[in-house]
Tab-separated table of N, CA and C in Angstrom:
chain	number	residue	atom	x	y	z
A	1	MET	N	1.477	-0.977	-0.239
A	1	MET	CA	0.068	-0.177	-0.252
A	1	MET	C	0.550	0.826	0.406
A	2	LYS	N	-0.016	2.235	-0.472
A	2	LYS	CA	1.179	3.303	-0.806
A	2	LYS	C	0.910	4.335	0.333
A	3	ALA	N	1.432	4.966	1.174
A	3	ALA	CA	1.530	5.836	2.575
A	3	ALA	C	0.096	6.573	2.587
A	4	ASN	N	0.021	7.565	1.290
A	4	ASN	CA	-0.916	8.288	1.097
A	4	ASN	C	-2.214	7.616	1.243
A	5	GLN	N	-2.445	6.723	0.969
A	5	GLN	CA	-3.149	5.648	1.019
A	5	GLN	C	-3.543	5.243	2.481
A	6	ILE	N	-2.521	4.537	3.512
A	6	ILE	CA	-2.824	4.004	4.459
A	6	ILE	C	-3.492	5.078	5.484
A	7	ILE	N	-2.354	6.667	5.253
A	7	ILE	CA	-2.851	7.628	6.650
A	7	ILE	C	-3.999	8.099	5.785
A	8	ARG	N	-5.212	8.456	6.386
A	8	ARG	CA	-6.676	8.674	5.242
A	8	ARG	C	-7.355	10.205	5.892
A	9	ARG	N	-7.017	10.181	7.591
A	9	ARG	CA	-6.528	12.194	7.401
A	9	ARG	C	-6.236	11.893	9.378
A	10	PRO	N	-5.822	13.065	9.982
A	10	PRO	CA	-5.834	13.017	11.094
A	10	PRO	C	-7.346	13.632	11.504
A	11	LEU	N	-7.209	12.775	12.725
A	11	LEU	CA	-8.023	13.417	13.776
A	11	LEU	C	-7.584	14.837	15.098
A	12	VAL	N	-8.808	15.555	14.198
A	12	VAL	CA	-8.765	16.532	15.518
A	12	VAL	C	-9.424	16.524	16.116
A	13	THR	N	-9.692	16.146	17.903
A	13	THR	CA	-10.612	16.098	18.531
A	13	THR	C	-9.721	16.102	19.832
A	14	GLU	N	-10.768	16.882	21.094
A	14	GLU	CA	-10.176	17.399	22.335
A	14	GLU	C	-9.390	16.531	22.801
A	15	LYS	N	-9.844	14.623	22.567
A	15	LYS	CA	-8.377	13.941	23.199
A	15	LYS	C	-7.351	14.336	22.635
A	16	SER	N	-7.252	14.066	20.855
A	16	SER	CA	-5.554	14.366	20.307
A	16	SER	C	-4.883	15.789	20.804
A	17	THR	N	-5.630	16.749	20.939
A	17	THR	CA	-5.933	18.594	20.940
A	17	THR	C	-4.818	18.385	22.161
A	18	LEU	N	-5.386	18.053	23.373
A	18	LEU	CA	-4.822	17.237	24.956
A	18	LEU	C	-3.601	17.404	25.308
A	19	LEU	N	-3.139	15.303	24.306
A	19	LEU	CA	-2.170	15.306	23.804
A	19	LEU	C	-0.627	15.821	23.530
A	20	ARG	N	-1.435	16.568	22.756
A	20	ARG	CA	-0.635	17.519	21.376
A	20	ARG	C	-0.149	17.835	22.468
A	21	GLU	N	-0.838	19.283	22.942
A	21	GLU	CA	-0.079	20.468	24.390
A	21	GLU	C	0.076	20.039	25.506
A	22	GLU	N	-0.158	18.436	26.205
A	22	GLU	CA	0.375	18.708	26.999
A	22	GLU	C	2.460	17.882	27.047
A	23	GLY	N	2.331	17.860	25.422
A	23	GLY	CA	3.880	17.982	25.936
A	23	GLY	C	4.550	16.075	25.515
A	24	THR	N	3.754	15.287	24.461
A	24	THR	CA	3.832	13.863	24.933
A	24	THR	C	3.612	14.323	23.563
A	25	ASN	N	3.892	14.795	21.865
A	25	ASN	CA	4.330	14.783	20.873
A	25	ASN	C	2.993	13.807	20.397
A	26	VAL	N	2.264	13.998	20.568
A	26	VAL	CA	1.388	12.998	20.244
A	26	VAL	C	0.090	12.947	19.270
A	27	ILE	N	0.130	12.434	17.656
A	27	ILE	CA	-1.162	12.647	17.314
A	27	ILE	C	-1.805	11.754	16.921
A	28	ALA	N	-3.500	11.750	16.479
A	28	ALA	CA	-3.634	10.900	16.391
A	28	ALA	C	-3.820	10.458	14.899
A	29	PHE	N	-4.183	9.788	13.971
A	29	PHE	CA	-5.016	9.514	12.597
A	29	PHE	C	-5.848	8.875	12.396
A	30	GLU	N	-6.094	9.032	11.571
A	30	GLU	CA	-7.534	7.801	10.978
A	30	GLU	C	-6.564	6.804	10.136
A	31	VAL	N	-6.284	5.246	9.673
A	31	VAL	CA	-5.647	4.873	9.119
A	31	VAL	C	-6.389	3.854	8.216
A	32	ASP	N	-6.160	3.375	6.933
A	32	ASP	CA	-6.815	2.115	6.659
A	32	ASP	C	-6.046	0.440	7.365
A	33	PRO	N	-7.827	0.681	7.730
A	33	PRO	CA	-8.082	-0.879	8.659
A	33	PRO	C	-6.943	-1.782	8.205
A	34	LYS	N	-6.787	-2.138	6.977
A	34	LYS	CA	-5.290	-3.377	7.120
A	34	LYS	C	-4.402	-2.615	7.726
A	35	ALA	N	-3.769	-1.479	7.427
A	35	ALA	CA	-2.565	-1.702	8.368
A	35	ALA	C	-1.991	-1.617	9.484
A	36	ASN	N	-0.945	-1.885	8.888
A	36	ASN	CA	0.058	-2.584	10.663
A	36	ASN	C	0.671	-1.104	11.524
A	37	LYS	N	1.478	-1.578	12.772
A	37	LYS	CA	1.759	-1.282	12.708
A	37	LYS	C	3.135	-0.233	11.511
A	38	ILE	N	4.117	-0.272	11.993
A	38	ILE	CA	5.102	-0.362	10.766
A	38	ILE	C	4.696	-0.166	10.182
A	39	GLU	N	3.587	-0.162	9.258
A	39	GLU	CA	3.288	0.896	7.593
A	39	GLU	C	2.846	1.408	8.623
A	40	VAL	N	2.287	2.200	9.522
A	40	VAL	CA	2.198	2.554	9.779
A	40	VAL	C	3.275	3.952	10.546
A	41	LYS	N	3.874	3.514	10.887
A	41	LYS	CA	5.830	3.967	10.688
A	41	LYS	C	5.970	4.761	10.056
A	42	ASN	N	6.135	3.665	8.812
A	42	ASN	CA	7.563	4.150	7.576
A	42	ASN	C	6.377	5.355	7.167
A	43	ALA	N	4.772	5.082	6.751
A	43	ALA	CA	4.314	5.634	6.074
A	43	ALA	C	3.747	7.211	6.605
A	44	VAL	N	3.626	7.713	7.883
A	44	VAL	CA	3.769	9.134	8.475
A	44	VAL	C	5.501	9.164	8.781
A	45	GLU	N	6.054	8.723	7.786
A	45	GLU	CA	8.000	9.145	8.140
A	45	GLU	C	8.023	9.324	7.197
A	46	ALA	N	7.582	8.916	5.904
A	46	ALA	CA	7.735	9.313	4.354
A	46	ALA	C	7.173	10.682	4.126
A	47	LEU	N	6.060	10.753	4.505
A	47	LEU	CA	5.030	12.256	4.110
A	47	LEU	C	5.387	13.524	5.163
A	48	PHE	N	5.228	13.286	6.350
A	48	PHE	CA	5.289	13.829	7.110
A	48	PHE	C	7.195	14.573	7.065
A	49	LYS	N	8.242	13.583	6.924
A	49	LYS	CA	9.035	14.010	6.815
A	49	LYS	C	9.762	13.705	8.988
A	50	VAL	N	9.224	13.091	9.433
A	50	VAL	CA	9.671	12.535	11.202
A	50	VAL	C	9.941	11.846	11.324
A	51	LYS	N	10.682	11.921	12.519
A	51	LYS	CA	10.389	10.017	13.158
A	51	LYS	C	9.964	9.839	14.032
A	52	VAL	N	9.781	8.313	13.828
A	52	VAL	CA	8.057	8.111	14.857
A	52	VAL	C	9.289	7.548	15.656
A	53	ALA	N	8.359	7.722	17.011
A	53	ALA	CA	9.119	6.714	18.114
A	53	ALA	C	8.556	5.789	19.087
A	54	GLU	N	7.160	5.957	18.480
A	54	GLU	CA	6.038	4.443	19.327
A	54	GLU	C	5.090	4.772	18.134
A	55	VAL	N	4.051	3.447	17.895
A	55	VAL	CA	2.700	3.418	16.927
A	55	VAL	C	1.781	2.319	17.758
A	56	ARG	N	0.471	3.435	18.255
A	56	ARG	CA	-0.269	2.471	18.920
A	56	ARG	C	-1.695	2.679	18.250
A	57	VAL	N	-2.415	1.488	18.089
A	57	VAL	CA	-3.192	1.777	16.875
A	57	VAL	C	-4.703	-0.045	16.769
A	58	PHE	N	-6.503	0.842	16.742
A	58	PHE	CA	-7.013	-0.276	18.068
A	58	PHE	C	-8.030	-0.042	16.135
A	59	ASN	N	-8.548	-0.363	16.284
A	59	ASN	CA	-9.678	-0.530	15.851
A	59	ASN	C	-11.209	-0.371	16.212
A	60	VAL	N	-11.618	0.940	15.569
A	60	VAL	CA	-13.313	1.031	15.916
A	60	VAL	C	-13.930	0.836	15.164
A	61	ARG	N	-15.174	0.585	16.225
A	61	ARG	CA	-16.764	0.136	16.139
A	61	ARG	C	-17.252	1.357	15.497
A	62	GLY	N	-18.009	1.355	14.315
A	62	GLY	CA	-19.434	1.353	13.810
A	62	GLY	C	-20.653	1.703	14.660
A	63	LYS	N	-21.381	3.450	15.366
A	63	LYS	CA	-21.501	3.323	15.555
A	63	LYS	C	-23.577	2.702	15.315
A	64	VAL	N	-24.385	2.166	15.929
A	64	VAL	CA	-25.819	1.591	15.002
A	64	VAL	C	-25.998	3.093	15.233
A	65	LYS	N	-26.461	3.738	13.909
A	65	LYS	CA	-27.338	4.933	14.067
A	65	LYS	C	-28.822	4.606	13.193
A	66	ARG	N	-30.126	5.381	13.837
A	66	ARG	CA	-31.259	5.137	12.861
A	66	ARG	C	-31.451	6.218	11.850
A	67	MET	N	-32.492	6.366	10.906
A	67	MET	CA	-32.697	7.122	9.856
A	67	MET	C	-34.046	6.257	10.557
A	68	GLY	N	-34.709	6.870	10.362
A	68	GLY	CA	-36.716	6.666	10.716
A	68	GLY	C	-36.418	5.207	11.450
A	69	ARG	N	-37.200	4.679	10.632
A	69	ARG	CA	-37.047	3.095	11.755
A	69	ARG	C	-36.800	2.378	11.244
A	70	TYR	N	-35.818	2.510	10.417
A	70	TYR	CA	-34.951	2.055	9.287
A	70	TYR	C	-33.421	1.928	10.258
A	71	ALA	N	-33.060	0.748	11.076
A	71	ALA	CA	-31.374	1.021	11.342
A	71	ALA	C	-29.947	0.508	10.707
A	72	GLY	N	-28.952	1.552	10.530
A	72	GLY	CA	-28.435	1.109	10.126
A	72	GLY	C	-27.144	1.368	11.028
A	73	LYS	N	-25.056	1.439	10.269
A	73	LYS	CA	-24.194	0.977	10.715
A	73	LYS	C	-23.649	1.726	10.234
A	74	ARG	N	-22.510	2.572	10.644
A	74	ARG	CA	-21.723	3.158	10.469
A	74	ARG	C	-19.472	2.322	10.033
A	75	ARG	N	-19.657	2.336	9.103
A	75	ARG	CA	-17.917	1.808	8.920
A	75	ARG	C	-17.138	1.307	10.706
A	76	ASP	N	-17.047	-0.152	10.198
A	76	ASP	CA	-15.303	-0.131	11.404
A	76	ASP	C	-14.780	0.887	10.550
A	77	TRP	N	-13.487	1.639	11.896
A	77	TRP	CA	-12.349	2.211	11.543
A	77	TRP	C	-12.073	2.019	12.062
A	78	ARG	N	-10.071	2.279	12.191
A	78	ARG	CA	-8.990	1.934	11.888
A	78	ARG	C	-8.102	3.752	13.162
A	79	LYS	N	-7.771	3.511	14.274
A	79	LYS	CA	-7.331	4.711	14.795
A	79	LYS	C	-6.362	4.103	15.501
A	80	ALA	N	-4.426	5.085	14.745
A	80	ALA	CA	-3.622	5.292	14.700
A	80	ALA	C	-3.025	6.863	16.656
A	81	TYR	N	-2.715	6.184	17.148
A	81	TYR	CA	-1.996	7.398	18.147
A	81	TYR	C	0.129	6.923	17.457
A	82	VAL	N	0.049	8.992	16.663
A	82	VAL	CA	1.315	8.184	17.409
A	82	VAL	C	2.031	9.502	17.840
A	83	ARG	N	3.463	8.404	18.160
A	83	ARG	CA	3.929	9.689	19.107
A	83	ARG	C	5.668	9.816	18.147
A	84	LEU	N	6.131	11.101	17.985
A	84	LEU	CA	7.413	11.195	17.074
A	84	LEU	C	8.635	11.785	18.628
A	85	LYS	N	10.286	11.315	17.676
A	85	LYS	CA	10.281	11.107	18.525
A	85	LYS	C	11.057	13.169	19.359
A	86	GLU	N	11.734	12.689	20.657
A	86	GLU	CA	12.278	13.630	21.107
A	86	GLU	C	12.916	15.005	19.496
A	87	GLY	N	12.363	16.000	20.508
A	87	GLY	CA	13.128	16.724	19.597
A	87	GLY	C	12.223	17.183	17.757
A	88	GLU	N	11.703	16.189	17.136
A	88	GLU	CA	10.702	16.448	16.114
A	88	GLU	C	9.881	17.326	16.740
A	89	LYS	N	9.017	18.046	15.295
A	89	LYS	CA	7.634	19.001	15.363
A	89	LYS	C	6.438	18.280	14.696
A	90	ALA	N	5.668	18.652	14.845
A	90	ALA	CA	4.438	17.955	14.290
A	90	ALA	C	4.369	18.234	12.963
A	91	PRO	N	3.480	18.565	12.043
A	91	PRO	CA	3.463	18.978	11.029
A	91	PRO	C	2.746	20.353	11.105
A	92	ASP	N	2.672	21.443	10.398
A	92	ASP	CA	2.407	22.736	10.416
A	92	ASP	C	0.723	21.883	10.316
A	93	PHE	N	0.223	21.590	9.315
A	93	PHE	CA	-1.157	21.402	9.476
A	93	PHE	C	-1.338	21.204	10.982
A	94	ILE	N	-1.217	20.163	11.169
A	94	ILE	CA	-1.691	19.697	12.500
A	94	ILE	C	-1.241	21.183	13.996
A	95	GLU	N	-0.076	21.543	13.725
A	95	GLU	CA	-0.325	23.061	14.945
A	95	GLU	C	-0.922	24.088	14.828
A	96	GLY	N	-1.560	24.479	13.195
A	96	GLY	CA	-2.878	25.230	13.156
A	96	GLY	C	-4.466	24.818	13.812
A	97	VAL	N	-4.391	24.037	13.771
A	97	VAL	CA	-5.858	23.555	14.390
A	97	VAL	C	-5.945	23.950	16.129
């Protein structure tokens, strides 16, 4: 898989913003469900030109949502928390959020 297929989008949530502000140097991404930790690490290093110290990935189950009387389900997805090495700076698009 190519790097831009593995990293789908950065997750900008209250939790991910707090992690970044605490000085832990952690960035959250939605990644391809088939991607493993090594592929996520290589993709982040290739796309953003940073060094990765640690990757934690886990699956998020889609919620059941109703549309009138019909129940549907949102898709399952995979989340990755990527911790950058000491001295590395988060990409600019994340700093401005």
